XYZ file of C-alpha atoms in Angstrom:
567
model
C -142.163 -123.383 210.242
C -139.917 -123.788 207.196
C -141.189 -121.695 204.311
C -142.500 -123.736 201.388
C -140.220 -122.089 198.776
C -137.223 -123.292 200.808
C -138.686 -126.808 200.927
C -139.260 -126.551 197.185
C -135.498 -126.250 196.592
C -135.060 -129.861 197.709
C -138.069 -131.032 195.690
C -136.890 -129.326 192.501
C -133.404 -130.817 192.944
C -134.892 -134.296 193.330
C -137.152 -133.904 190.302
C -134.239 -132.705 188.174
C -132.133 -135.781 188.893
C -129.967 -134.736 191.824
C -129.098 -137.806 193.875
C -126.329 -136.742 196.252
C -126.185 -133.890 198.740
C -123.297 -133.000 201.060
C -124.065 -130.533 203.814
C -122.080 -129.093 206.672
C -123.797 -128.391 210.009
C -124.856 -124.893 211.002
C -127.816 -122.971 212.369
C -128.449 -120.451 209.609
C -128.691 -123.303 207.056
C -131.020 -125.372 209.282
C -134.109 -124.914 207.056
C -132.138 -126.218 204.071
C -130.629 -129.038 206.120
C -134.024 -130.222 207.326
C -135.683 -129.946 203.904
C -132.960 -131.937 202.154
C -132.421 -134.462 204.952
C -136.120 -135.343 205.020
C -136.568 -135.700 201.274
C -137.091 -139.405 200.521
C -135.334 -139.370 197.126
C -132.095 -137.645 198.137
C -128.983 -139.244 199.639
C -127.765 -136.685 202.159
C -124.464 -136.855 204.031
C -122.970 -134.403 206.504
C -119.285 -133.456 206.585
C -118.194 -130.897 209.177
C -115.222 -129.446 207.295
C -116.673 -127.387 204.447
C -113.520 -127.581 202.338
C -113.487 -131.378 202.548
C -117.277 -131.498 202.035
C -117.032 -129.568 198.782
C -114.253 -131.768 197.423
C -116.170 -134.917 198.382
C -119.121 -133.513 196.425
C -116.764 -132.796 193.530
C -115.685 -136.452 193.511
C -119.319 -137.559 193.490
C -120.232 -135.306 190.574
C -117.097 -136.352 188.662
C -118.030 -139.998 189.034
C -121.771 -139.811 188.371
C -121.806 -136.974 185.831
C -124.755 -135.490 187.723
C -124.859 -132.292 189.806
C -124.088 -132.726 193.496
C -125.566 -130.191 195.928
C -123.481 -128.697 198.748
C -125.051 -126.739 201.600
C -123.387 -124.639 204.293
C -124.151 -121.941 206.836
C -123.253 -118.260 206.566
C -119.861 -116.616 207.033
C -116.479 -118.164 206.324
C -118.127 -121.548 205.733
C -118.893 -120.297 202.233
C -115.259 -119.263 201.711
C -114.082 -122.752 202.633
C -115.946 -124.046 199.574
C -113.826 -121.848 197.296
C -110.949 -124.266 196.443
C -113.371 -126.987 195.324
C -115.561 -124.484 193.503
C -112.548 -123.236 191.537
C -111.507 -126.817 190.765
C -115.028 -127.675 189.591
C -115.061 -124.550 187.411
C -111.876 -125.409 185.528
C -112.514 -129.159 185.567
C -116.061 -128.564 184.274
C -117.830 -130.564 186.989
C -121.460 -129.746 187.903
C -121.986 -128.507 191.473
C -124.916 -126.590 192.944
C -123.608 -124.472 195.815
C -126.239 -123.374 198.368
C -125.011 -120.945 201.013
C -127.256 -119.684 203.796
C -126.929 -115.980 204.571
C -128.330 -113.243 206.771
C -130.952 -110.948 205.257
C -129.364 -108.054 203.349
C -130.261 -105.402 205.950
C -127.999 -107.177 208.472
C -124.875 -107.316 206.318
C -122.039 -105.100 207.671
C -123.898 -104.603 210.965
C -121.370 -106.481 213.139
C -123.548 -109.574 213.428
C -121.785 -112.902 213.863
C -120.979 -115.285 211.017
C -121.638 -112.572 208.468
C -119.566 -111.709 205.414
C -120.382 -110.307 201.980
C -121.583 -113.494 200.328
C -123.150 -112.300 197.100
C -120.829 -113.222 194.202
C -118.366 -114.573 196.775
C -116.759 -116.934 194.224
C -115.936 -114.132 191.813
C -114.896 -115.324 188.364
C -114.685 -118.989 189.360
C -118.396 -119.737 189.130
C -120.653 -120.127 186.097
C -123.358 -117.977 187.664
C -124.414 -116.555 191.027
C -128.032 -116.105 192.101
C -129.604 -114.523 195.162
C -132.716 -116.213 196.513
C -135.641 -113.884 197.333
C -135.678 -112.793 200.967
C -139.398 -112.186 201.388
C -141.561 -114.937 199.957
C -145.108 -113.832 200.756
C -146.084 -112.731 197.255
C -146.900 -115.383 194.650
C -144.476 -113.773 192.196
C -141.657 -114.254 194.708
C -142.545 -117.948 194.949
C -142.579 -118.213 191.138
C -139.222 -116.409 191.067
C -137.650 -118.687 193.685
C -138.770 -121.894 191.963
C -137.663 -120.639 188.558
C -134.270 -119.634 189.915
C -133.504 -123.139 191.245
C -134.370 -124.745 187.900
C -132.242 -122.206 186.044
C -129.298 -122.802 188.345
C -129.453 -126.578 187.964
C -129.799 -126.301 184.184
C -126.767 -124.076 184.148
C -124.621 -126.605 186.071
C -124.926 -129.104 183.209
C -125.042 -126.850 180.138
C -121.732 -127.019 178.254
C -119.236 -126.545 179.751
C -120.566 -127.986 183.007
C -119.519 -126.329 186.234
C -120.479 -124.882 189.615
C -123.419 -122.514 190.126
C -124.083 -120.599 193.346
C -127.357 -119.665 195.030
C -126.992 -117.425 198.069
C -130.055 -117.848 200.305
C -130.816 -115.159 202.930
C -132.897 -116.695 205.720
C -134.759 -115.109 208.605
C -135.491 -116.728 211.953
C -137.058 -118.995 213.046
C -134.831 -121.623 211.448
C -136.413 -124.706 212.988
C -139.962 -126.059 212.702
C -141.929 -126.865 215.871
C -141.389 -130.415 217.161
C -143.407 -132.927 215.176
C -144.233 -130.568 212.316
C -144.309 -132.435 209.001
C -142.404 -131.199 205.968
C -144.608 -131.421 202.877
C -142.946 -131.775 199.484
C -145.015 -130.400 196.622
C -144.642 -132.775 193.681
C -146.567 -130.310 191.492
C -143.948 -127.570 191.961
C -142.960 -125.835 188.720
C -139.817 -127.354 187.196
C -138.064 -126.127 184.047
C -136.275 -128.812 182.044
C -133.651 -128.076 179.417
C -132.847 -130.135 176.335
C -129.124 -129.659 175.956
C -127.471 -129.311 172.566
C -125.602 -132.443 171.458
C -123.283 -130.327 169.269
C -123.137 -132.592 166.190
C -120.940 -131.829 163.205
C -123.086 -130.926 160.202
C -122.673 -132.633 156.832
C -121.428 -129.368 155.270
C -118.871 -128.869 158.041
C -117.707 -132.463 157.739
C -117.305 -132.095 153.970
C -115.191 -128.924 154.287
C -113.025 -130.400 157.044
C -112.587 -133.621 155.069
C -111.289 -131.598 152.135
C -108.902 -129.723 154.442
C -107.569 -132.980 155.899
C -106.156 -133.931 152.508
C -103.548 -131.174 152.901
C -102.157 -132.723 156.092
C -100.833 -136.291 155.763
C -99.108 -136.254 159.167
C -101.888 -135.966 161.762
C -101.323 -136.008 165.514
C -104.328 -136.162 167.862
C -103.592 -135.071 171.444
C -106.235 -135.933 174.019
C -106.486 -133.668 177.039
C -107.998 -134.626 180.370
C -111.381 -136.266 179.858
C -113.693 -138.827 181.428
C -113.594 -142.409 180.218
C -115.927 -142.508 177.185
C -116.194 -145.837 175.287
C -118.231 -144.315 172.435
C -115.624 -141.606 171.869
C -112.794 -144.147 171.941
C -114.592 -146.308 169.379
C -114.922 -143.413 166.918
C -111.419 -142.159 167.651
C -110.066 -145.595 166.738
C -112.077 -145.546 163.494
C -110.502 -142.173 162.685
C -107.003 -143.482 163.421
C -107.493 -146.558 161.259
C -108.972 -144.510 158.403
C -106.415 -141.689 158.369
C -103.274 -143.200 159.882
C -103.336 -140.477 162.545
C -101.298 -140.808 165.737
C -103.069 -140.451 169.105
C -101.175 -139.335 172.209
C -102.722 -138.838 175.609
C -101.729 -138.364 179.231
C -102.945 -140.925 181.735
C -105.752 -138.516 182.707
C -107.071 -138.440 179.123
C -108.458 -141.978 179.591
C -107.414 -143.093 176.101
C -105.117 -145.810 177.473
C -107.544 -148.563 176.417
C -106.966 -147.567 172.769
C -104.350 -150.075 171.514
C -102.808 -147.550 169.113
C -102.440 -144.805 171.737
C -99.030 -143.301 172.431
C -98.901 -143.594 176.223
C -95.213 -142.963 176.965
C -94.803 -139.499 175.441
C -93.219 -138.162 178.624
C -90.456 -140.738 178.265
C -90.025 -140.913 174.489
C -89.676 -137.141 174.121
C -86.512 -137.337 176.223
C -84.856 -138.648 173.055
C -81.667 -136.595 172.462
C -81.657 -137.242 168.698
C -82.805 -134.047 166.975
C -83.535 -135.859 163.714
C -85.857 -138.341 165.439
C -87.682 -135.531 167.251
C -88.115 -133.668 163.973
C -89.673 -136.810 162.459
C -92.453 -136.528 165.076
C -93.518 -133.070 163.874
C -97.138 -133.161 162.654
C -98.627 -131.288 159.723
C -101.932 -131.102 161.575
C -102.464 -131.193 165.327
C -105.999 -132.059 166.491
C -106.773 -131.621 170.183
C -109.767 -132.179 172.426
C -110.381 -132.358 176.152
C -108.929 -130.206 178.907
C -105.437 -129.861 180.381
C -102.221 -131.698 179.511
C -99.847 -132.908 182.239
C -96.819 -133.625 180.078
C -94.513 -130.625 179.998
C -92.342 -132.528 177.523
C -95.225 -132.780 175.050
C -96.108 -129.105 175.459
C -92.522 -127.992 174.860
C -92.097 -130.388 171.922
C -95.156 -129.103 170.060
C -94.276 -125.475 170.790
C -90.836 -126.059 169.276
C -91.888 -128.350 166.395
C -95.057 -126.504 165.513
C -97.654 -128.036 163.204
C -98.761 -126.249 160.040
C -102.271 -126.143 161.516
C -103.864 -126.861 164.881
C -107.580 -127.652 165.208
C -109.160 -127.765 168.641
C -112.463 -129.651 168.877
C -114.742 -128.266 171.592
C -118.523 -127.756 171.619
C -118.564 -124.333 173.298
C -116.682 -122.055 175.684
C -113.200 -120.585 175.654
C -110.588 -122.619 173.774
C -106.998 -122.536 175.012
C -104.020 -122.079 172.688
C -101.810 -124.376 174.777
C -99.237 -125.062 172.050
C -99.203 -121.520 170.589
C -100.255 -122.959 167.232
C -104.065 -122.787 167.222
C -105.562 -122.016 163.802
C -109.124 -123.380 163.964
C -111.757 -124.099 166.632
C -114.235 -126.788 165.568
C -117.508 -126.406 167.484
C -118.803 -129.940 167.926
C -118.492 -132.954 170.205
C -115.237 -134.867 169.629
C -117.305 -138.051 169.240
C -119.144 -136.536 166.261
C -115.938 -135.106 164.773
C -114.024 -138.377 164.709
C -117.056 -140.367 163.546
C -117.788 -138.207 160.511
C -114.177 -137.578 159.465
C -113.055 -141.200 159.567
C -112.973 -141.493 155.754
C -109.607 -140.128 154.600
C -107.444 -142.916 153.088
C -104.127 -143.701 154.779
C -101.099 -142.440 152.829
C -97.534 -143.682 152.813
C -96.458 -140.457 154.516
C -99.017 -141.010 157.296
C -97.828 -144.596 157.760
C -94.212 -143.451 158.065
C -95.174 -140.722 160.521
C -97.116 -143.175 162.708
C -94.201 -145.615 162.590
C -91.814 -142.927 163.882
C -94.039 -142.356 166.909
C -94.756 -146.039 167.545
C -91.099 -147.064 167.344
C -90.090 -144.563 170.018
C -93.187 -145.386 172.067
C -92.357 -149.115 172.057
C -88.740 -148.412 172.906
C -89.751 -146.145 175.802
C -92.324 -148.665 177.045
C -89.858 -151.561 176.934
C -87.280 -149.455 178.749
C -89.730 -148.460 181.503
C -90.779 -152.053 182.076
C -87.203 -153.352 182.238
C -85.874 -150.419 184.261
C -88.580 -150.413 186.934
C -88.354 -154.213 187.223
C -84.616 -154.170 187.864
C -84.057 -150.782 189.525
C -83.811 -150.485 193.282
C -86.354 -149.222 195.770
C -87.653 -145.755 194.836
C -90.980 -144.040 194.265
C -90.868 -144.714 190.524
C -90.269 -148.469 190.892
C -92.857 -148.657 193.670
C -95.590 -146.990 191.612
C -94.828 -149.216 188.613
C -95.759 -152.231 190.740
C -98.847 -150.550 192.187
C -100.184 -149.629 188.726
C -99.603 -153.179 187.470
C -101.764 -154.638 190.246
C -104.658 -152.165 190.263
C -107.937 -154.094 190.583
C -110.273 -153.822 187.634
C -112.739 -152.557 186.835
C -111.698 -149.755 189.131
C -111.085 -146.065 189.655
C -107.687 -144.411 189.996
C -107.375 -140.992 191.620
C -104.034 -139.227 191.278
C -103.037 -136.545 193.762
C -101.124 -133.594 192.414
C -97.383 -133.047 192.638
C -95.239 -136.160 192.010
C -97.956 -138.848 192.227
C -99.678 -137.710 189.028
C -96.346 -137.112 187.278
C -94.939 -140.544 188.106
C -98.191 -142.170 186.969
C -98.101 -140.195 183.730
C -94.564 -141.361 183.007
C -95.466 -145.000 183.657
C -98.898 -144.992 181.991
C -101.511 -147.741 181.987
C -101.572 -150.693 179.569
C -104.420 -151.063 177.082
C -105.888 -154.048 178.923
C -106.502 -152.113 182.157
C -110.183 -151.340 182.759
C -109.452 -148.306 184.905
C -111.116 -144.864 184.951
C -108.550 -142.205 185.846
C -109.308 -138.983 187.722
C -107.174 -136.079 188.963
C -107.872 -132.546 190.135
C -106.021 -130.901 187.263
C -108.412 -127.981 186.927
C -106.298 -125.929 189.317
C -103.737 -128.692 190.070
C -103.581 -127.984 193.805
C -102.755 -130.602 196.434
C -105.794 -129.624 198.500
C -108.765 -131.942 198.290
C -107.173 -134.996 196.648
C -108.232 -137.386 199.419
C -111.705 -135.870 199.719
C -112.301 -136.127 195.972
C -111.307 -139.800 195.989
C -113.670 -140.392 198.923
C -116.528 -138.835 196.924
C -115.729 -141.131 194.013
C -115.662 -144.223 196.228
C -118.993 -143.270 197.798
C -120.695 -143.223 194.393
C -118.943 -146.088 192.611
C -119.261 -149.845 193.204
C -115.626 -150.392 192.197
C -112.451 -150.175 194.240
C -111.178 -146.599 194.172
C -107.415 -146.214 194.584
C -105.819 -142.904 195.534
C -102.104 -142.445 194.800
C -100.891 -139.569 196.933
C -97.837 -138.022 198.536
C -97.423 -137.209 202.198
C -98.021 -133.444 201.993
C -101.208 -133.834 199.945
C -102.450 -136.593 202.253
C -101.839 -134.883 205.575
C -103.132 -131.580 204.185
C -106.504 -133.211 203.499
C -106.981 -135.650 206.395
C -110.398 -134.148 207.079
C -111.592 -135.840 203.917
C -111.784 -138.941 206.142
C -113.461 -137.161 209.081
C -117.109 -138.185 208.746
C -119.361 -141.182 209.244
C -119.441 -142.527 205.679
C -115.983 -143.975 205.100
C -116.356 -146.128 201.949
C -114.994 -149.651 202.289
C -113.906 -149.663 198.620
C -111.324 -146.907 199.267
C -107.617 -147.749 199.008
C -104.994 -145.093 199.713
C -101.421 -145.637 198.531
C -99.373 -143.049 200.400
C -95.817 -142.250 199.275
C -94.224 -140.780 202.395
C -90.785 -139.283 201.908
C -91.451 -136.837 204.762
C -91.221 -133.872 202.397
C -92.454 -132.182 199.263
C -90.072 -134.273 197.198
C -90.919 -132.576 193.904
C -88.759 -129.595 194.899
C -85.692 -131.857 194.955
C -86.431 -133.001 191.392
C -86.947 -129.693 189.591
C -84.325 -127.145 188.667
C -84.261 -124.055 190.847
C -85.260 -124.986 194.390
C -82.955 -128.002 194.636
C -79.899 -125.737 194.285
C -80.992 -123.395 197.086
C -79.882 -123.557 200.765
C -83.542 -123.051 201.743
C -84.574 -126.316 200.033
C -85.333 -128.518 203.040
C -86.960 -125.994 205.371
C -88.822 -123.670 203.036
C -89.535 -125.717 199.899
C -89.607 -129.387 200.850
C -91.008 -128.418 204.289
C -89.851 -131.634 205.888
C -92.285 -133.251 208.329
C -92.078 -136.326 210.622
C -95.683 -137.538 210.340
C -96.848 -141.082 209.676
C -100.355 -142.190 208.711
C -100.741 -144.965 211.280
C -102.491 -142.697 213.781
C -104.753 -141.337 211.053
C -105.731 -144.874 210.080
C -106.450 -145.686 213.727
C -108.535 -142.527 214.177
C -110.746 -143.361 211.197
C -110.789 -147.155 211.726
C -108.947 -147.960 208.493
C -106.677 -150.913 207.837
C -103.023 -149.871 207.872
C -99.869 -151.379 206.391
C -96.369 -149.898 206.338
C -93.857 -150.745 203.641
C -90.090 -150.137 203.471
C -88.915 -152.346 200.574
C -89.947 -153.827 197.246
C -90.168 -157.266 198.820
C -92.615 -155.989 201.445
C -94.602 -154.183 198.774
C -94.979 -157.225 196.522
C -96.087 -159.268 199.518
C -98.658 -156.708 200.706
C -100.264 -155.543 197.449
C -102.509 -158.602 196.875
C -103.932 -158.297 200.405
C -104.277 -154.531 200.129
C -106.256 -154.736 196.885
C -108.414 -157.685 197.952
C -112.123 -156.981 197.496
C -112.849 -157.661 201.191
C -109.884 -155.733 202.612
C -111.983 -152.715 203.574
C -110.905 -149.086 203.647
C -107.112 -149.195 203.824
C -103.935 -147.140 203.827
C -100.699 -148.571 202.423
C -97.930 -146.229 203.541
C -94.740 -146.623 201.532
C -91.736 -144.967 203.143
C -88.923 -143.685 200.935
C -86.108 -141.186 201.248
C -86.386 -137.883 199.388
C -82.676 -137.695 198.536
C -82.602 -141.303 197.328
C -85.701 -140.679 195.187
C -83.995 -137.699 193.573
C -80.864 -139.735 192.836
C -82.949 -142.618 191.449
C -84.963 -140.272 189.225
C -81.782 -138.661 187.870
C -80.397 -142.139 187.122
C -83.658 -143.064 185.368
C -83.499 -139.986 183.113
C -79.847 -140.631 182.250
C -80.512 -144.274 181.366
C -83.598 -143.302 179.350
C -81.726 -140.781 177.219
C -79.000 -143.334 176.579
C -81.555 -145.952 175.492
C -83.422 -143.589 173.164
């Protein structure tokens, strides 16, 4: 029989709002598999590749904002979770990681599928727990139930993230045929009322007084989920103070009409006087990472007099080497309560400097990508213009996310943008997009390169392929980013050891997983295919766009030269 405390794990998860569970098959985890699979309130899916399973769960938790549970057997299965666990840790996404294990007396005794699993995720986990081995005593049952509640509470306390419970299990793993699993709805559950981190009246008053010393205010939004309430208060702050707001595509501030969305392009301006006119007195930041290297370098060179970072709790990064104050509150509360400072002439002039360059960069990008020849940049400009809305956009790492950040999204696009920028690896991009599509009613588009796509094909290897998934695959048969950055492109080892050229095409992958497939070799083909590809009834599809790595590099160099000349 399956011990009741093990069954209680599933019941506690259900009572605490868990909806989605992704497990990978194994024998040691069988009691967990059976308990979760039979629970009537949990949606359980099985994915054989643990690395893909964990990233799919990450995409689910990203999309829903609720913890997703992942379950695997003992041994290296737990290690295969590690890339997604690290991503969830830095991206602040709630995951509950349940790993089955052998009892402690059998560790290091040459038994199969056995490694040292306690604290296996090291410093990339919010907390690690070990489930009691022997559950006969009532205190052990109390302990086991309490531990599950604590772990789930910890996944969502700020900053959210992954929490691990290692669960040693003895045989037998399977109940007798026909034995019923009973879920105890009276099991002890510990709820937690999380802090909303408001800004107090006294804090707001002091900060308001400080703001008067800084007429030129620049707000930089880091990676964040789409949050209409935050955007509403941020706009009030901008209108009240004359502040400038800049944000990468992954900051999800593109729907703010005043947002600077072409900072990657406009900061290529060669005019030192114009760049100096963009220097803020006060830099206010919130959110997580920044993609734009140009923005980072600009603010490190043209440092503000003060830099305030708004973050409820946790470690605050000094990304621009200018941090002077950490404000412990929710950004929503900060911008709401400080939206009272009158706009000054200096603030108006400062905002105009940014907006003029932003408009010039935006006009250039539109004209250039409309008239330029066939390259990855011109291709992605057309894809972004035709994204269905409302919808989700997932950006794979390497050049896909960088191109998208250069091009940006217009204010009228109802698109939620996601990217695995916690660790910024190419692993798991497809799987994460699959997890999003499985938990969202909207079309989910993944923009990816060939290396990231083929690296993560197992994200499609399961029985739950979502029909609202669209994959736009830029295939230049290489890691094209290495031909665009200084250093590797000058080396004789470029093609073999950096670009790692490969001959693969996605047509066989599409056939294997019963996806619609379209190949594209020109702008004319692309413009013809995009409406069909994005049609609501098109089903799960791959649009593979073939380009040449050398031609992309030449086109990107021409783009940068023309941009600098225009600015």
